[in-house]
Short mmCIF file of C-alpha atoms in Angstrom, two decimals:
data_model
loop_
_atom_site.label_atom_id
_atom_site.label_comp_id
_atom_site.label_asym_id
_atom_site.label_seq_id
_atom_site.Cartn_x
_atom_site.Cartn_y
_atom_site.Cartn_z
CA UNK A 1 81.24 69.77 54.95
CA UNK A 2 83.27 68.09 51.83
CA UNK A 3 85.78 66.66 53.82
CA UNK A 4 83.24 65.02 56.40
CA UNK A 5 81.36 63.69 53.46
CA UNK A 6 84.91 62.19 52.33
CA UNK A 7 85.33 60.47 55.76
CA UNK A 8 81.46 58.94 55.56
CA UNK A 9 82.27 57.57 52.12
CA UNK A 10 85.45 56.12 53.21
CA UNK A 11 83.79 54.70 56.36
CA UNK A 12 81.16 53.06 54.41
CA UNK A 13 83.87 51.46 51.90
CA UNK A 14 86.10 49.99 54.63
CA UNK A 15 85.49 46.22 55.89
CA UNK A 16 86.16 46.84 59.73
CA UNK A 17 87.09 43.24 60.23
CA UNK A 18 90.18 44.06 58.37
CA UNK A 19 92.75 44.74 60.87
CA UNK A 20 94.88 46.50 57.98
CA UNK A 21 91.93 48.76 57.24
CA UNK A 22 91.93 49.89 60.74
CA UNK A 23 95.57 50.71 60.84
CA UNK A 24 95.13 52.71 57.75
CA UNK A 25 92.82 55.10 59.71
CA UNK A 26 94.21 54.52 62.96
CA UNK A 27 96.93 57.12 62.46
CA UNK A 28 94.61 59.91 60.80
CA UNK A 29 92.06 59.16 63.87
CA UNK A 30 94.24 59.78 66.51
CA UNK A 31 96.11 63.00 64.20
CA UNK A 32 92.80 64.30 64.25
CA UNK A 33 92.38 64.01 67.99
CA UNK A 34 95.52 66.03 68.43
CA UNK A 35 94.85 68.64 66.06
CA UNK A 36 91.10 68.90 67.65
CA UNK A 37 89.00 67.92 64.34
CA UNK A 38 85.93 66.78 66.11
CA UNK A 39 84.03 66.12 63.16
CA UNK A 40 86.30 63.25 61.62
CA UNK A 41 86.71 61.68 65.01
CA UNK A 42 82.65 61.67 65.44
CA UNK A 43 82.50 60.32 62.15
CA UNK A 44 84.88 57.45 63.02
CA UNK A 45 83.27 56.58 65.93
CA UNK A 46 79.64 56.61 64.67
CA UNK A 47 80.91 54.21 61.80
CA UNK A 48 83.03 52.20 64.17
CA UNK A 49 82.06 52.01 67.94
CA UNK A 50 85.25 50.07 68.73
CA UNK A 51 87.20 52.71 67.55
CA UNK A 52 87.07 54.41 71.31
CA UNK A 53 89.22 51.26 72.24
CA UNK A 54 91.97 51.86 69.85
CA UNK A 55 95.50 52.90 71.33
CA UNK A 56 98.30 54.39 69.95
CA UNK A 57 102.17 53.09 70.57
CA UNK A 58 101.75 54.91 74.33
CA UNK A 59 98.71 53.16 75.21
CA UNK A 60 96.75 56.15 74.99
CA UNK A 61 92.97 56.18 73.72
CA UNK A 62 91.48 58.82 71.92
CA UNK A 63 90.38 60.51 74.81
CA UNK A 64 93.38 60.38 76.79
CA UNK A 65 95.02 62.21 73.59
CA UNK A 66 92.46 64.99 73.54
CA UNK A 67 92.96 65.82 77.31
CA UNK A 68 96.70 65.75 76.80
CA UNK A 69 96.44 68.26 74.16
CA UNK A 70 93.42 70.01 75.33
CA UNK A 71 91.09 69.47 72.67
CA UNK A 72 87.76 70.54 74.19
CA UNK A 73 85.59 69.58 71.27
CA UNK A 74 87.07 66.02 70.87
CA UNK A 75 86.81 65.74 74.83
CA UNK A 76 83.04 66.75 74.75
CA UNK A 77 82.32 63.48 72.67
CA UNK A 78 82.86 61.90 76.10
CA UNK A 79 79.70 62.70 77.34
CA UNK A 80 77.66 60.65 74.60
CA UNK A 81 80.04 57.90 74.70
CA UNK A 82 78.66 54.85 76.29
CA UNK A 83 81.92 53.28 76.85
CA UNK A 84 83.20 55.50 79.81
CA UNK A 85 83.45 52.80 82.18
CA UNK A 86 85.97 50.92 79.96
CA UNK A 87 88.45 53.25 79.16
CA UNK A 88 88.64 55.78 81.97
CA UNK A 89 90.43 53.85 83.94
CA UNK A 90 93.14 52.63 81.30
CA UNK A 91 97.00 53.58 82.27
CA UNK A 92 99.41 54.29 79.64
CA UNK A 93 103.00 52.79 79.38
CA UNK A 94 104.22 54.67 82.78
CA UNK A 95 100.72 54.09 84.55
CA UNK A 96 99.22 57.61 84.06
CA UNK A 97 95.41 57.41 83.83
CA UNK A 98 93.53 60.29 82.31
CA UNK A 99 93.53 62.44 85.49
CA UNK A 100 97.12 62.60 85.14
CA UNK A 101 97.26 63.71 81.72
CA UNK A 102 94.67 66.58 82.93
CA UNK A 103 97.09 67.63 85.70
CA UNK A 104 100.06 68.30 82.96
CA UNK A 105 100.91 71.69 82.11
CA UNK A 106 100.15 72.37 78.46
CA UNK A 107 101.22 75.58 76.95
CA UNK A 108 98.11 77.20 75.51
CA UNK A 109 97.27 80.64 73.53
CA UNK A 110 93.81 80.12 73.81
CA UNK A 111 93.61 82.90 76.52
CA UNK A 112 96.20 85.77 77.80
CA UNK A 113 97.50 86.44 81.30
CA UNK A 114 98.88 84.08 83.96
CA UNK A 115 95.65 84.29 86.15
CA UNK A 116 93.07 83.19 83.33
CA UNK A 117 95.33 80.57 82.11
CA UNK A 118 95.64 79.14 85.41
CA UNK A 119 91.73 79.22 85.63
CA UNK A 120 91.72 77.56 82.13
CA UNK A 121 94.04 74.64 83.57
CA UNK A 122 91.85 74.41 86.67
CA UNK A 123 88.68 73.79 84.81
CA UNK A 124 90.01 71.24 82.44
CA UNK A 125 91.44 69.26 85.60
CA UNK A 126 88.23 69.60 87.40
CA UNK A 127 86.11 68.43 84.36
CA UNK A 128 88.27 65.30 84.41
CA UNK A 129 88.13 64.45 87.86
CA UNK A 130 84.36 64.91 87.92
CA UNK A 131 84.20 62.13 85.32
CA UNK A 132 86.79 59.64 86.90
CA UNK A 133 85.90 57.22 89.68
CA UNK A 134 87.31 58.44 93.13
CA UNK A 135 89.67 55.82 93.28
CA UNK A 136 91.67 57.27 90.22
CA UNK A 137 91.79 60.46 92.06
CA UNK A 138 94.43 58.92 94.20
CA UNK A 139 95.94 56.55 91.93
CA UNK A 140 99.54 56.91 91.62
CA UNK A 141 101.76 56.84 88.48
CA UNK A 142 105.32 55.95 89.00
CA UNK A 143 105.85 58.76 91.33
CA UNK A 144 102.48 60.92 91.84
CA UNK A 145 99.02 61.09 92.18
CA UNK A 146 96.99 63.36 89.56
CA UNK A 147 96.66 66.19 92.10
CA UNK A 148 100.64 65.95 92.93
CA UNK A 149 101.55 65.99 89.18
CA UNK A 150 99.07 69.12 88.66
CA UNK A 151 100.76 71.05 91.63
CA UNK A 152 104.39 70.21 90.66
CA UNK A 153 103.89 71.34 86.91
CA UNK A 154 101.89 74.63 87.47
CA UNK A 155 103.77 75.82 90.59
CA UNK A 156 105.55 78.71 88.19
CA UNK A 157 102.19 79.68 86.75
CA UNK A 158 100.52 80.18 90.07
CA UNK A 159 103.38 82.47 90.77
CA UNK A 160 103.04 84.42 87.80
CA UNK A 161 99.28 84.44 88.34
CA UNK A 162 99.76 86.13 91.93
CA UNK A 163 102.20 88.70 90.52
CA UNK A 164 99.73 89.52 87.85
CA UNK A 165 97.09 89.86 90.22
CA UNK A 166 98.76 91.74 93.13
CA UNK A 167 100.19 94.40 90.22
CA UNK A 168 96.59 94.86 88.90
CA UNK A 169 95.37 95.17 92.62
CA UNK A 170 97.91 97.70 93.31
CA UNK A 171 97.68 99.86 90.57
CA UNK A 172 93.93 99.99 90.74
CA UNK A 173 93.79 100.36 94.46
CA UNK A 174 95.99 103.47 94.21
CA UNK A 175 93.35 104.89 91.77
CA UNK A 176 90.57 103.97 93.79
CA UNK A 177 92.02 105.55 97.02
CA UNK A 178 92.59 108.98 95.21
CA UNK A 179 89.07 108.91 94.15
CA UNK A 180 87.95 108.17 97.56
CA UNK A 181 90.08 111.14 98.94
CA UNK A 182 88.52 113.88 96.24
CA UNK A 183 84.93 112.76 96.54
CA UNK A 184 85.18 113.04 100.43
CA UNK A 185 86.54 116.45 100.20
CA UNK A 186 84.19 117.42 97.64
CA UNK A 187 81.21 116.33 99.89
CA UNK A 188 82.02 119.01 102.44
CA UNK A 189 83.28 121.84 99.91
CA UNK A 190 79.90 121.99 97.87
CA UNK A 191 79.78 124.09 94.71
CA UNK A 192 78.47 127.76 95.51
CA UNK A 193 79.37 127.38 99.34
CA UNK A 194 76.71 127.35 102.14
CA UNK A 195 74.83 130.18 104.00
CA UNK A 196 75.27 130.98 107.52
CA UNK A 197 73.46 128.27 108.58
CA UNK A 198 75.58 125.66 106.76
CA UNK A 199 72.90 124.99 104.06
CA UNK A 200 74.44 124.85 100.78
CA UNK A 201 73.23 127.86 98.52
CA UNK A 202 72.32 125.99 95.63
CA UNK A 203 70.49 123.23 97.44
CA UNK A 204 67.17 123.56 95.49
CA UNK A 205 69.06 123.23 92.16
CA UNK A 206 68.33 120.00 90.18
CA UNK A 207 72.32 120.02 89.27
CA UNK A 208 72.97 120.20 93.04
CA UNK A 209 70.99 117.10 93.72
CA UNK A 210 72.91 115.31 90.76
CA UNK A 211 75.93 116.51 92.10
CA UNK A 212 75.55 115.20 95.65
CA UNK A 213 73.90 111.77 94.13
CA UNK A 214 76.93 111.04 92.17
CA UNK A 215 79.62 111.92 94.59
CA UNK A 216 78.20 109.72 96.99
CA UNK A 217 77.85 106.98 94.42
CA UNK A 218 81.29 107.63 93.38
CA UNK A 219 82.70 107.36 97.07
CA UNK A 220 81.03 104.62 97.91
CA UNK A 221 81.79 102.49 94.79
CA UNK A 222 85.32 103.23 95.26
CA UNK A 223 85.25 102.31 98.59
CA UNK A 224 84.04 98.89 97.73
CA UNK A 225 86.85 98.57 95.16
CA UNK A 226 89.26 99.47 97.46
CA UNK A 227 88.19 96.67 99.70
CA UNK A 228 87.92 94.17 97.15
CA UNK A 229 91.51 95.09 95.86
CA UNK A 230 92.58 94.49 99.54
CA UNK A 231 90.63 91.06 99.11
CA UNK A 232 92.85 90.16 96.32
CA UNK A 233 95.96 91.44 98.12
CA UNK A 234 95.62 89.44 100.96
CA UNK A 235 94.48 86.22 99.21
CA UNK A 236 95.98 82.90 100.03
CA UNK A 237 96.41 82.26 96.36
CA UNK A 238 96.16 78.47 96.51
CA UNK A 239 95.26 76.92 93.33
CA UNK A 240 91.68 76.70 94.14
CA UNK A 241 91.40 80.48 94.33
CA UNK A 242 92.20 81.00 90.75
CA UNK A 243 89.07 78.80 89.66
CA UNK A 244 86.26 81.46 90.78
CA UNK A 245 87.35 83.58 94.02
CA UNK A 246 90.00 85.70 92.40
CA UNK A 247 88.54 86.18 89.34
CA UNK A 248 85.17 87.08 90.93
CA UNK A 249 87.02 89.80 93.04
CA UNK A 250 88.67 91.38 90.08
CA UNK A 251 85.48 91.60 88.08
CA UNK A 252 83.85 93.25 90.99
CA UNK A 253 86.72 95.48 91.14
CA UNK A 254 86.92 96.83 87.58
CA UNK A 255 83.00 96.97 87.50
CA UNK A 256 83.06 99.14 90.79
CA UNK A 257 86.34 101.30 89.47
CA UNK A 258 84.52 102.05 85.97
CA UNK A 259 81.30 103.14 88.15
CA UNK A 260 83.09 105.20 90.43
CA UNK A 261 84.98 107.03 87.57
CA UNK A 262 81.75 107.53 85.61
CA UNK A 263 80.03 109.10 88.80
CA UNK A 264 82.98 111.37 89.58
CA UNK A 265 82.87 112.65 85.95
CA UNK A 266 79.18 113.14 86.12
CA UNK A 267 79.94 115.08 89.59
CA UNK A 268 82.45 117.33 88.17
CA UNK A 269 80.04 117.95 85.22
CA UNK A 270 77.16 119.19 87.59
CA UNK A 271 79.71 121.18 89.21
CA UNK A 272 80.69 122.99 86.02
CA UNK A 273 77.06 123.88 85.46
CA UNK A 274 76.37 125.23 88.54
CA UNK A 275 79.24 127.25 88.64
CA UNK A 276 79.56 128.42 85.17
CA UNK A 277 76.15 128.14 83.54
CA UNK A 278 74.81 131.41 84.56
CA UNK A 279 77.42 133.52 83.13
CA UNK A 280 79.75 131.23 80.78
CA UNK A 281 76.99 128.74 78.74
CA UNK A 282 79.38 127.94 76.16
CA UNK A 283 82.14 126.58 78.33
CA UNK A 284 79.79 123.84 79.80
CA UNK A 285 79.59 121.66 76.46
CA UNK A 286 83.23 121.26 75.93
CA UNK A 287 84.14 120.67 79.32
CA UNK A 288 81.65 117.97 79.61
CA UNK A 289 82.48 116.42 76.34
CA UNK A 290 86.27 116.57 77.83
CA UNK A 291 85.31 114.89 80.95
CA UNK A 292 84.07 111.87 78.88
CA UNK A 293 87.20 111.07 77.64
CA UNK A 294 88.42 109.44 81.12
CA UNK A 295 85.62 107.25 81.33
CA UNK A 296 85.83 106.23 77.46
CA UNK A 297 89.59 105.36 77.74
CA UNK A 298 89.10 103.15 80.86
CA UNK A 299 86.30 101.65 78.92
CA UNK A 300 88.56 100.74 76.02
CA UNK A 301 91.42 99.53 78.02
CA UNK A 302 90.06 97.53 80.87
CA UNK A 303 86.87 96.29 78.97
CA UNK A 304 88.45 93.55 77.01
CA UNK A 305 90.13 92.24 80.18
CA UNK A 306 86.62 92.33 81.79
CA UNK A 307 85.04 90.59 79.20
CA UNK A 308 87.55 87.63 78.98
CA UNK A 309 87.37 87.49 82.86
CA UNK A 310 83.45 87.06 82.83
CA UNK A 311 83.28 84.98 79.93
CA UNK A 312 85.89 82.64 81.39
CA UNK A 313 84.41 82.55 84.76
CA UNK A 314 80.60 82.87 83.97
CA UNK A 315 80.36 81.87 80.62
CA UNK A 316 79.52 78.47 78.98
CA UNK A 317 83.15 77.49 79.60
CA UNK A 318 85.22 75.61 77.20
CA UNK A 319 82.88 72.56 77.66
CA UNK A 320 79.81 74.71 76.87
CA UNK A 321 78.00 73.62 80.19
CA UNK A 322 78.20 76.18 82.39
#
């Protein structure tokens, strides 16, 4: 807040008609945009509206710099600007427009994993694409259109994202298939056995109902999980798939996988209760506690990924407008 107040004092004391004074703040103005210091940029724009027309040595405006360096807070100032139509179509020294900058690959540590990074790059490109005139979407710099720039610069990241998604889907589908096998077999080998008519001996026990319901839920959720994993493995892996389709499938996969493991542990606990509670009551509690370990371990290992994937796909997003 003190730094912002200093900026305001400087702006009040500057005579904007003096070109020398403009040059004094111009370098700091672009440096602030490069570093993502939106408060500084906002104060300069508020004090002098013409600062949005300033260009650096490469003919980049303040919003070109924001897109080039992926500074979301500075870029968000575009939505409150009344000068959009005047500079969105401007080009730099090699005829790159602002959408060309949105298509460039910029190293980022904001998110981990190739798939999430690819999703973030697409979100940036789409945000800029929705603002520019349709003519600029097909405009060519010295060689390429913005989409061609994006495809060329991100082809390795697409391959890395595809590899990560397939490895994750393959590993999880093996676990889901194992759960399906166990739960399917458990449905026909019920605890306590059957009588001469094939009716389960513990049919009227409340614990048996818990066993049957949890077994069915675990089986069905595992089947859904396997089907979604197959959807990931057989996906086209086009650029657009990383924006919504693939993350949504992985979110459903992780949720159903967790639900199937939890239901399997409930089914196991109900079986232990039916078999051992009448003679070995003290065994039930420690076995139940141990049965919670796999569910807890899965949650600790996979929930950070699930949270990142969900917030990136369905959250407010980097521009705060989802």
